[in-house]
Coordinates of C-alpha atoms in Angstrom, one line a residue:
Chain A
X1 CA 0.0 0.2 0.1
X2 CA 3.2 2.2 0.6
X3 CA 1.7 4.0 3.3
X4 CA 4.5 3.1 5.6
X5 CA 7.5 5.4 5.0
X6 CA 10.9 3.3 4.4
X7 CA 12.9 4.8 7.5
X8 CA 9.9 4.2 9.7
X9 CA 9.6 0.5 8.3
X10 CA 13.2 -0.2 8.9
X11 CA 12.8 1.1 12.8
X12 CA 9.9 -1.3 13.1
X13 CA 11.8 -4.1 11.8
X14 CA 14.4 -3.1 14.3
X15 CA 12.4 -2.9 17.4
X16 CA 10.7 -6.1 16.5
X17 CA 13.7 -8.1 16.8
X18 CA 14.1 -7.8 20.4
X19 CA 12.8 -10.7 22.7
X20 CA 9.2 -10.3 23.5
X21 CA 8.2 -7.4 21.2
X22 CA 6.1 -8.2 18.5
X23 CA 5.1 -6.3 15.2
X24 CA 2.3 -4.3 17.2
X25 CA 4.8 -3.2 20.0
X26 CA 7.5 -2.5 17.5
X27 CA 5.3 -0.2 15.9
X28 CA 4.1 1.6 19.0
X29 CA 8.1 2.3 19.7
X30 CA 8.8 3.4 16.4
X31 CA 5.8 6.1 16.6
X32 CA 7.1 6.8 19.9
X33 CA 10.7 7.9 18.4
X34 CA 8.7 9.9 16.0
X35 CA 7.0 11.9 18.6
X36 CA 10.4 12.5 20.7
X37 CA 12.1 15.9 20.4
X38 CA 15.5 15.6 18.6
X39 CA 17.5 15.4 21.3
X40 CA 15.7 12.7 23.0
X41 CA 15.9 10.7 19.9
X42 CA 19.7 11.4 19.9
X43 CA 20.4 10.3 23.5
X44 CA 18.6 7.2 22.8
X45 CA 20.5 6.3 19.7
X46 CA 23.6 7.4 21.5
X47 CA 23.0 5.1 24.8
X48 CA 22.6 2.3 22.5
X49 CA 26.0 2.7 20.7
X50 CA 27.7 3.7 24.1
X51 CA 26.6 0.5 26.1
X52 CA 27.5 -1.4 22.9
X53 CA 31.4 0.3 22.8
X54 CA 32.1 0.7 26.4
X55 CA 31.1 -2.6 27.9
X56 CA 32.5 -5.8 26.9
X57 CA 32.8 -9.1 28.9
X58 CA 34.5 -9.3 32.1
X59 CA 38.2 -11.3 31.6
X60 CA 37.0 -13.8 34.6
X61 CA 33.5 -14.1 34.8
X62 CA 32.4 -12.8 31.3
X63 CA 29.4 -11.0 32.9
X64 CA 29.4 -7.2 30.9
X65 CA 31.5 -4.7 32.6
X66 CA 33.3 -1.2 31.6
X67 CA 36.7 -1.8 33.5
X68 CA 38.7 -5.2 32.5
X69 CA 37.7 -6.9 35.5
X70 CA 33.9 -6.4 36.8
X71 CA 33.0 -4.7 40.5
X72 CA 32.4 -8.5 41.7
X73 CA 35.4 -10.2 40.7
X74 CA 37.6 -7.2 41.9
X75 CA 36.1 -6.6 45.3
X76 CA 38.0 -8.1 48.3
X77 CA 34.6 -8.7 50.1
X78 CA 33.7 -11.8 48.1
X79 CA 34.4 -15.2 48.7
X80 CA 36.5 -16.5 46.1
X81 CA 36.1 -20.2 47.0
X82 CA 32.6 -20.3 45.7
X83 CA 31.4 -19.5 42.0
X84 CA 27.8 -19.6 41.0
X85 CA 27.6 -20.4 37.2
X86 CA 24.7 -18.8 35.6
X87 CA 23.0 -18.5 31.9
X88 CA 22.8 -14.9 31.6
X89 CA 23.7 -11.6 33.3
X90 CA 20.4 -10.8 34.1
X91 CA 20.6 -13.8 36.4
X92 CA 23.6 -12.3 37.9
X93 CA 21.4 -9.6 38.7
X94 CA 18.9 -11.6 40.2
X95 CA 21.2 -13.4 43.0
X96 CA 22.8 -9.9 44.1
X97 CA 19.1 -8.6 44.9
X98 CA 18.6 -11.3 47.3
X99 CA 21.9 -10.1 48.9
X100 CA 22.6 -13.5 50.4
X101 CA 25.2 -14.4 47.9
X102 CA 28.5 -13.2 48.4
X103 CA 30.8 -15.5 46.0
X104 CA 31.6 -15.3 42.7
X105 CA 29.7 -16.0 39.3
X106 CA 30.2 -17.3 36.0
X107 CA 28.5 -16.2 32.8
X108 CA 27.8 -18.8 30.3
X109 CA 26.0 -16.7 27.9
X110 CA 23.8 -19.5 26.4
X111 CA 22.9 -23.0 27.5
X112 CA 23.8 -26.3 25.4
X113 CA 21.0 -26.7 23.2
X114 CA 21.5 -29.3 20.3
X115 CA 18.0 -28.4 19.0
X116 CA 19.4 -25.3 18.5
X117 CA 22.6 -26.1 17.4
X118 CA 24.3 -24.6 20.5
X119 CA 27.4 -26.8 21.8
X120 CA 29.8 -26.2 24.8
X121 CA 32.0 -24.1 22.5
X122 CA 29.7 -21.7 21.9
X123 CA 29.4 -21.1 25.7
X124 CA 32.5 -19.6 28.0
X125 CA 33.0 -22.9 29.2
X126 CA 36.7 -22.7 28.7
X127 CA 36.9 -19.5 30.8
X128 CA 34.9 -21.5 33.5
X129 CA 37.5 -24.1 33.3
X130 CA 40.3 -22.1 33.7
X131 CA 39.5 -20.5 36.6
X132 CA 39.6 -23.9 38.6
X133 CA 43.4 -24.5 38.0
X134 CA 44.3 -22.7 40.8
X135 CA 42.9 -24.6 43.8
X136 CA 41.2 -21.4 45.3
X137 CA 37.8 -22.5 44.3
X138 CA 36.1 -25.4 46.3
X139 CA 32.5 -25.1 45.3
X140 CA 31.0 -24.4 41.9
X141 CA 26.9 -24.3 41.9
X142 CA 24.8 -24.9 39.0
X143 CA 22.0 -22.2 38.7
X144 CA 20.6 -22.7 35.5
X145 CA 16.9 -22.6 34.6
X146 CA 14.8 -25.7 35.7
X147 CA 14.6 -26.5 32.1
X148 CA 15.5 -29.4 30.1
X149 CA 18.6 -27.3 28.3
X150 CA 19.6 -25.9 31.8
X151 CA 19.8 -29.4 33.3
X152 CA 21.8 -31.0 30.3
X153 CA 24.3 -28.4 30.9
X154 CA 24.5 -28.5 34.5
X155 CA 25.0 -32.4 33.9
X156 CA 27.6 -31.6 31.3
X157 CA 29.4 -29.3 33.4
X158 CA 29.4 -31.3 36.6
X159 CA 30.5 -34.2 34.6
X160 CA 34.1 -31.8 33.6
X161 CA 34.3 -30.5 37.2
X162 CA 33.9 -33.2 39.2
X163 CA 36.9 -35.2 38.4
X164 CA 38.9 -31.9 39.1
X165 CA 37.9 -32.8 43.0
X166 CA 36.0 -29.6 43.3
X167 CA 32.4 -29.7 44.9
X168 CA 29.7 -29.5 42.6
X169 CA 26.1 -28.5 43.8
X170 CA 22.7 -27.4 42.3
X171 CA 20.0 -25.3 43.5
X172 CA 17.1 -27.1 45.2
X173 CA 13.8 -27.6 43.6
X174 CA 10.9 -26.8 45.4
X175 CA 7.8 -25.1 45.9
X176 CA 8.1 -21.4 44.9
X177 CA 7.5 -18.7 48.5
X178 CA 4.4 -17.6 48.5
X179 CA 3.1 -20.1 45.8
X180 CA -0.1 -22.3 46.1
X181 CA 0.3 -26.2 46.4
X182 CA -2.9 -26.2 44.6
X183 CA -1.8 -24.4 41.3
X184 CA 1.8 -26.2 41.6
X185 CA 2.5 -28.7 38.7
X186 CA 3.3 -32.2 39.6
X187 CA 6.9 -32.4 38.8
X188 CA 7.7 -29.6 41.4
X189 CA 5.7 -30.8 44.0
X190 CA 7.7 -34.5 43.6
X191 CA 10.9 -32.6 43.5
X192 CA 9.7 -30.5 46.9
X193 CA 8.5 -33.7 48.5
X194 CA 11.8 -35.7 47.7
X195 CA 13.8 -32.6 48.6
X196 CA 11.7 -32.2 52.0
X197 CA 13.9 -30.6 55.1
X198 CA 13.7 -31.9 58.8
X199 CA 12.1 -29.0 60.9
Chain B
X1 CA 25.7 -2.8 44.7
X2 CA 27.4 -1.2 41.7
X3 CA 26.9 -4.7 39.1
X4 CA 24.7 -2.7 36.8
X5 CA 27.5 -0.7 34.5
X6 CA 26.4 2.8 34.3
X7 CA 26.4 2.7 30.3
X8 CA 23.8 -0.3 30.9
X9 CA 21.7 1.4 33.2
X10 CA 21.3 4.6 30.7
X11 CA 20.2 2.2 28.5
X12 CA 17.7 0.5 30.5
X13 CA 16.5 4.0 31.3
X14 CA 15.8 4.8 27.8
X15 CA 14.1 1.5 26.9
X16 CA 12.2 2.0 30.1
X17 CA 10.3 5.3 28.6
X18 CA 8.6 3.5 26.0
X19 CA 4.9 2.7 26.2
X20 CA 4.0 -1.1 27.5
X21 CA 7.7 -1.6 28.3
X22 CA 8.7 -1.9 32.0
X23 CA 12.1 -2.2 33.8
X24 CA 12.2 -6.1 33.2
X25 CA 11.3 -5.7 29.6
X26 CA 13.9 -2.9 29.1
X27 CA 16.6 -4.7 31.2
X28 CA 16.2 -7.7 28.3
X29 CA 16.3 -5.3 26.0
X30 CA 19.3 -3.7 26.7
X31 CA 21.0 -7.0 27.0
X32 CA 19.9 -7.9 24.0
X33 CA 21.8 -4.7 22.7
X34 CA 24.9 -5.7 24.3
X35 CA 24.9 -9.2 22.5
X36 CA 24.7 -7.9 18.8
X37 CA 27.4 -7.6 16.7
X38 CA 28.8 -4.1 16.3
X39 CA 27.2 -3.7 13.0
X40 CA 24.0 -4.6 14.1
X41 CA 23.9 -2.1 17.3
X42 CA 24.9 0.7 14.7
X43 CA 22.1 -0.2 12.2
X44 CA 19.6 0.2 15.2
X45 CA 20.7 3.3 16.2
X46 CA 21.3 4.5 12.7
X47 CA 17.6 3.5 12.0
X48 CA 16.5 5.6 15.2
X49 CA 18.5 8.8 14.1
X50 CA 17.2 8.2 10.4
X51 CA 13.4 7.9 11.3
X52 CA 13.6 10.8 13.1
X53 CA 15.4 13.2 10.8
X54 CA 13.9 12.1 7.6
X55 CA 10.5 11.6 8.7
X56 CA 8.2 14.6 9.2
X57 CA 4.7 15.6 9.0
X58 CA 2.5 15.8 6.0
X59 CA 1.9 19.3 5.1
X60 CA -1.8 18.3 4.5
X61 CA -2.7 15.3 6.8
X62 CA -0.2 15.5 9.4
X63 CA 0.5 11.9 9.1
X64 CA 4.4 11.1 9.3
X65 CA 5.9 11.3 5.9
X66 CA 9.3 11.6 4.1
X67 CA 8.0 13.8 1.0
X68 CA 6.5 17.0 1.8
X69 CA 2.9 15.5 0.8
X70 CA 2.3 11.8 2.2
X71 CA 1.5 9.3 -0.4
X72 CA -2.4 9.3 0.5
X73 CA -2.7 12.8 0.3
X74 CA -0.6 13.3 -3.1
X75 CA -2.5 10.1 -4.6
X76 CA -4.8 10.7 -7.5
X77 CA -6.6 7.5 -6.8
X78 CA -8.2 9.2 -3.3
X79 CA -11.6 10.5 -3.2
X80 CA -10.8 13.9 -1.9
X81 CA -14.3 14.9 -1.0
X82 CA -13.9 12.7 2.5
X83 CA -11.6 13.1 5.4
X84 CA -11.4 10.7 8.1
X85 CA -10.0 12.2 11.0
X86 CA -8.0 10.0 13.5
X87 CA -6.0 10.0 17.0
X88 CA -2.8 8.6 15.8
X89 CA -0.8 7.5 12.7
X90 CA -1.4 3.7 13.9
X91 CA -5.1 4.3 13.3
X92 CA -4.4 5.3 9.8
X93 CA -2.6 2.1 9.2
X94 CA -5.7 0.4 10.7
X95 CA -8.0 1.9 8.0
X96 CA -6.2 1.0 5.1
X97 CA -5.7 -2.9 6.4
X98 CA -9.5 -2.7 5.6
X99 CA -8.9 -1.6 2.2
X100 CA -12.4 -0.4 1.8
X101 CA -11.6 3.4 2.7
X102 CA -10.8 5.4 -0.1
X103 CA -11.1 8.9 1.3
X104 CA -8.1 11.1 3.0
X105 CA -7.3 11.2 6.5
X106 CA -6.4 13.8 9.1
X107 CA -4.2 13.0 12.1
X108 CA -4.7 14.6 15.1
X109 CA -1.8 13.5 17.4
X110 CA -3.8 13.1 20.3
X111 CA -7.1 13.7 21.8
X112 CA -8.4 16.9 23.5
X113 CA -8.1 15.7 27.3
X114 CA -8.5 18.6 30.1
X115 CA -7.4 15.9 32.6
X116 CA -4.1 16.1 31.1
X117 CA -3.7 19.4 30.1
X118 CA -4.4 18.6 26.4
X119 CA -6.6 21.5 24.8
X120 CA -7.3 21.9 21.0
X121 CA -4.2 24.0 20.3
X122 CA -2.2 21.2 20.9
X123 CA -3.5 18.7 18.1
X124 CA -4.2 19.4 14.7
X125 CA -7.1 21.0 14.6
X126 CA -6.2 24.4 13.0
X127 CA -4.7 22.3 10.2
X128 CA -8.0 20.3 9.7
X129 CA -10.3 23.2 9.7
X130 CA -7.7 25.1 6.9
X131 CA -8.5 22.0 4.6
X132 CA -12.4 22.5 4.8
X133 CA -12.3 26.0 3.3
X134 CA -12.1 25.0 0.0
X135 CA -15.5 23.4 -0.7
X136 CA -14.0 20.3 -2.1
X137 CA -14.6 18.4 1.5
X138 CA -18.1 17.3 1.5
X139 CA -18.0 14.7 4.6
X140 CA -15.8 14.3 7.9
X141 CA -15.7 11.2 9.7
X142 CA -14.9 11.2 13.3
X143 CA -12.8 8.0 13.8
X144 CA -11.5 8.5 17.4
X145 CA -11.5 5.7 20.0
X146 CA -14.9 4.8 21.8
X147 CA -13.3 6.8 24.9
X148 CA -14.3 9.6 26.7
X149 CA -11.7 11.6 25.4
X150 CA -12.4 10.5 21.9
X151 CA -16.2 11.4 22.7
X152 CA -15.3 14.9 23.8
X153 CA -12.8 15.4 20.7
X154 CA -15.4 14.5 18.3
X155 CA -18.5 16.2 19.8
X156 CA -15.9 19.6 20.1
X157 CA -14.8 19.2 16.1
X158 CA -18.5 18.6 15.0
X159 CA -19.5 21.8 16.7
X160 CA -16.6 23.4 14.4
X161 CA -17.1 21.7 11.7
X162 CA -21.0 21.6 10.7
X163 CA -21.6 25.6 10.7
X164 CA -19.4 25.4 7.6
X165 CA -22.0 23.3 6.1
X166 CA -20.1 20.1 6.0
X167 CA -21.6 16.8 7.2
X168 CA -20.0 15.1 10.0
X169 CA -20.3 11.6 10.8
X170 CA -19.2 9.1 13.5
X171 CA -17.8 5.5 13.1
X172 CA -21.1 3.1 14.0
X173 CA -21.0 1.3 17.7
X174 CA -21.9 -2.2 18.0
X175 CA -20.8 -5.7 18.7
X176 CA -17.3 -6.2 17.6
X177 CA -17.2 -9.1 14.5
X178 CA -16.6 -12.6 15.9
X179 CA -17.4 -11.2 19.5
X180 CA -19.6 -12.9 21.8
X181 CA -22.9 -11.4 23.0
X182 CA -22.5 -12.9 26.4
X183 CA -19.3 -11.0 27.0
X184 CA -20.2 -8.1 25.2
X185 CA -20.3 -4.8 28.3
X186 CA -24.2 -3.3 28.7
X187 CA -23.5 0.0 26.8
X188 CA -21.7 -1.5 23.7
X189 CA -25.0 -4.0 23.9
X190 CA -27.5 -1.0 24.2
X191 CA -25.2 0.9 21.3
X192 CA -25.7 -2.2 18.9
X193 CA -29.4 -2.5 20.0
X194 CA -30.5 1.1 19.4
X195 CA -28.1 1.4 16.2
X196 CA -29.8 -1.6 14.9
X197 CA -30.3 -2.3 11.0
X198 CA -32.9 -3.5 8.8
X199 CA -32.4 -6.9 7.0

């Protein structure tokens, strides 16, 4: 019909590539950009460029950081004997919000998924193993999502790490706090039952 | 905690300003930007800048366009005697998708809303009235959303346009096609009843 101008169509396509944003949401976002002031649109474009050029992966844990080492890896207050292995940088943020974990992290940037053609070599597995050689690390916690890919990745890593004589654990399964037993799926309920703790 | 780097935080804030995108969605988008290639991030930033600098409002209908006149206003195939007045450019797209409307449009870029401090002078009402002087326009269709603000804006415009001797209509209210009578609210049902057509 030719009623969507080319630069607008291009912007809609760009926004559509984000997870959870469909054609409709992308269209709303694009029109929002058009209604911005010149300065605001420039600030948005600059924030994208800036984040991309100024942030890179921490040499140790592979989380995004401005410095060579991220604030967590370079902190003297963190317990260096424990590494919590997660899928994404967002998972690091989730753990930090609990304020209860004081060890280090390792970000895999994905999970092993043969269906999607993602193997261990595309993840930061090599970098994780390199951290375990010094004898400083006593425990590696597998903190992937409780999905098929998460399980498979945890199993794969455990098989590599256990022979090094390092304790390998994983997050407990069970009822979510505040959740309702009635609406809990059978698998979770079974896990909660078999992992029951003494009071 | 200092675990969100400043450029990342800034990008999250930028994405949060979009309608329908909360802190969580904005965070996902920001990390998506970080995982892009340099070229892809540059393309996204450029699309934003491009859309903003290359698109402006059509001199006649106020929809966004690259040229001075939008493709619809400059098309010889459109019926120039009818103007459909809408709130946003997205509404133009919605009508075009029906492929049943062949007249022109006028985009108000908002609705009159005293609660939000938006009066007629912030909308493109002046530009609409300027189009009605030539005698070419025979009908103006009010096609605002069926909300309080939409109604108020339609009434306000009708009061301005009727004295010019131009027919002023509005979209029909009624049951949505494919909708269920059982789940239709009373007001819609009443409107559908009072607007009933002979078979």
